[in-house]
mmCIF file of C-alpha atoms in Angstrom:
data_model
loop_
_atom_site.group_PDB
_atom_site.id
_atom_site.type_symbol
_atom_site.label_atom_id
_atom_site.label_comp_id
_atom_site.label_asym_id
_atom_site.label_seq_id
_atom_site.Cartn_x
_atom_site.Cartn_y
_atom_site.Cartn_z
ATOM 1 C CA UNK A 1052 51.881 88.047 55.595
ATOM 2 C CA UNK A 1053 51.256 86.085 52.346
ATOM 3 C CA UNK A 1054 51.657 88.120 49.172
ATOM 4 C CA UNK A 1055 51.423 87.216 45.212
ATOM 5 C CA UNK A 1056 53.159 88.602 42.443
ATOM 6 C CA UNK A 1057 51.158 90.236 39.289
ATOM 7 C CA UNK A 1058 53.342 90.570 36.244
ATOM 8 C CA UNK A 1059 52.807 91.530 32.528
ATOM 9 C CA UNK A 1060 54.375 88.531 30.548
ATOM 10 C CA UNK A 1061 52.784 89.572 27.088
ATOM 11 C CA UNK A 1062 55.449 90.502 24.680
ATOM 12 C CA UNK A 1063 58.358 89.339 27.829
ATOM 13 C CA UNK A 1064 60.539 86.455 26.791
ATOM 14 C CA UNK A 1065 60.725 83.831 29.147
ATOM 15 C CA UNK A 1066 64.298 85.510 30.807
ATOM 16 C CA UNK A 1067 62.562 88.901 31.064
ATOM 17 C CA UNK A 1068 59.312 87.096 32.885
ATOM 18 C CA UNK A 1069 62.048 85.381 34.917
ATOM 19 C CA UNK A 1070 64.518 87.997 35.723
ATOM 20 C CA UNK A 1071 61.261 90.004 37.233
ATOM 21 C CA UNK A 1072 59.805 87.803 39.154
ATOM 22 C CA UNK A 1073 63.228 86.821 40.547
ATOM 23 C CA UNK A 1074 63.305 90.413 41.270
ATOM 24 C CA UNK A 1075 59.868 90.728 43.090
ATOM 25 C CA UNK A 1076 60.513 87.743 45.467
ATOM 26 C CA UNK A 1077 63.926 89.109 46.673
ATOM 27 C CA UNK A 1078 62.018 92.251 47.568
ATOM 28 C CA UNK A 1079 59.215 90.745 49.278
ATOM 29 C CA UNK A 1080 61.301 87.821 51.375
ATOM 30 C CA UNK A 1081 63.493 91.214 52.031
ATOM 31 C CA UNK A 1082 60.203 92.339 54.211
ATOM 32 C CA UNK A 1083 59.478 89.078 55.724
ATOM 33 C CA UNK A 1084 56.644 87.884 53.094
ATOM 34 C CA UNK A 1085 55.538 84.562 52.206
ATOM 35 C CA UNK A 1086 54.985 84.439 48.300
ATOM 36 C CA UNK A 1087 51.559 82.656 47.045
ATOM 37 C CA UNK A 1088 53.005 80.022 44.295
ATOM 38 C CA UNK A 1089 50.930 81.103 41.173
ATOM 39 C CA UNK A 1090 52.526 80.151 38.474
ATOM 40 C CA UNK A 1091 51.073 77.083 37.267
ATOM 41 C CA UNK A 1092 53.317 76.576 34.101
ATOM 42 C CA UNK A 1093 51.984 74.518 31.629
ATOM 43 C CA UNK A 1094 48.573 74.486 33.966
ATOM 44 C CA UNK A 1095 47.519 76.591 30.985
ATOM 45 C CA UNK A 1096 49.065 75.324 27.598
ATOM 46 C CA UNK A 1097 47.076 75.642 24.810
ATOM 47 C CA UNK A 1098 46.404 71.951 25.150
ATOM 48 C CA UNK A 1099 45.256 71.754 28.967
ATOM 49 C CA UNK A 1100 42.656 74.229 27.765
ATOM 50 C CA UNK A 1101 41.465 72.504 25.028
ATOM 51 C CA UNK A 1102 41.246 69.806 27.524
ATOM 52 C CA UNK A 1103 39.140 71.529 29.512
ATOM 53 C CA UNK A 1104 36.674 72.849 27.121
ATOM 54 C CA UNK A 1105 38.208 76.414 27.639
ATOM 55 C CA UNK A 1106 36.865 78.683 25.124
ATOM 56 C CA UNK A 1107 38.458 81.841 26.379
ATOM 57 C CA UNK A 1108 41.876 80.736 27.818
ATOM 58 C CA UNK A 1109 42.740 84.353 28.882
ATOM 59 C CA UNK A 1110 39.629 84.927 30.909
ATOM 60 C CA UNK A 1111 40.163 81.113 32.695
ATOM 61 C CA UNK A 1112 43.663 82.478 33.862
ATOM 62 C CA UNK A 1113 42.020 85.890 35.259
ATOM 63 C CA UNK A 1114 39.960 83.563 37.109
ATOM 64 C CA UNK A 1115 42.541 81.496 38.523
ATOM 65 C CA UNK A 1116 44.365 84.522 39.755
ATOM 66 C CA UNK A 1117 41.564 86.249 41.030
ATOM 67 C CA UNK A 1118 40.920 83.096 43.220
ATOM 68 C CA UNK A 1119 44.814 83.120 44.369
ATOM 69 C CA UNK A 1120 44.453 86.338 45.467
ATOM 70 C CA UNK A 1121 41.691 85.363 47.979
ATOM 71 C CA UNK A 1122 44.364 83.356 50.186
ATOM 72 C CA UNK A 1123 46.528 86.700 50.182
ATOM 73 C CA UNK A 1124 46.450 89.964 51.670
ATOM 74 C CA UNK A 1125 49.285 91.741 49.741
ATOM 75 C CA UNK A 1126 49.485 91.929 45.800
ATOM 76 C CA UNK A 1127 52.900 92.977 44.500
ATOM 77 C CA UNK A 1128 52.668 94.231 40.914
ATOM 78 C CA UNK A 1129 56.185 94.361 39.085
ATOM 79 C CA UNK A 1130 57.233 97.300 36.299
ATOM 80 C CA UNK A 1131 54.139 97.419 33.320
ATOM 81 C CA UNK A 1132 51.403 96.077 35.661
ATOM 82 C CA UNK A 1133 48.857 98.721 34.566
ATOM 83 C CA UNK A 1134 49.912 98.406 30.229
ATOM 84 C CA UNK A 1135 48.388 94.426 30.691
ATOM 85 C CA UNK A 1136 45.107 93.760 30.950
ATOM 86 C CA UNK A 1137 44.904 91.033 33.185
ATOM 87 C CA UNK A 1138 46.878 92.778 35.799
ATOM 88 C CA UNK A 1139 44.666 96.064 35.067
ATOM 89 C CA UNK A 1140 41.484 94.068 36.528
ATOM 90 C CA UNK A 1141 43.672 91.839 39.291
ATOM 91 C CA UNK A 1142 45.176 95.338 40.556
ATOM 92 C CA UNK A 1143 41.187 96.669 40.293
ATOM 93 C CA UNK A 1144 40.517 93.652 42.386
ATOM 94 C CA UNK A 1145 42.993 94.364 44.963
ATOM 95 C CA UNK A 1146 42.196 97.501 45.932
ATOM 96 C CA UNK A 1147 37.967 96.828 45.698
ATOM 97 C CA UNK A 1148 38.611 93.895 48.392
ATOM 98 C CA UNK A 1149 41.589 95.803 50.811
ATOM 99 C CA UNK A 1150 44.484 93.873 49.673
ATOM 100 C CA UNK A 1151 47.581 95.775 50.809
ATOM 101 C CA UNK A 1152 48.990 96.549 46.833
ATOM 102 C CA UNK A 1153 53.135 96.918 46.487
ATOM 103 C CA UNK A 1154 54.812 98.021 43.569
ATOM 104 C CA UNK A 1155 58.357 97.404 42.145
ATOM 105 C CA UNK A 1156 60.249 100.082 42.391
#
């Protein structure tokens, strides 16, 4: 089973985005899951998008999820999933196409 991992980072420093997703892959190699790299890093600096033309860098990165999520069949959201918007509409996602959906607990 492949899964990816949703988080909020809005507001997170970069420990806090850490520490949870450190969190969500010990719980889902804990159950035997393979975890879907998606975090491209500076795939979406300010700069790559201007790069690329981007004119609405949030809605470029919902996109690129929403694509990762197509080579998964498990989305794990961590702690704040449904106060982001982004992970509001990936977890909407999820559940229109069957994706199994965890949750940290």
């Amino acid at each position: 089973m492949k899964a990816m991992i949703l988080q909020p980072k809005k507001g997170k420093t970069d420990e806090e985005i850490a520490a949870a997703r450190e969190r969500a892959i010990a719980a889902l190699e804990n159950k035997e899951y393979k975890i879907f790299p998606t975090f491209a890093g500076e795939g979406f600096s300010p700069e790559v998008c201007k790069q690329l033309l981007t004119i609405n860098p949030p809605l470029m990165c919902l996109g690129y999820f929403l694509l990762s999520m197509s080579y998964c069949d498990t989305a794990y959201f961590c702690n704040g999933w449904e106060l982001d918007r982004e992970c509001r509409l990936e977890h909407a996602a999820a559940e229109e196409y069957g994706l199994s959906i965890l949750y940290e607990e």
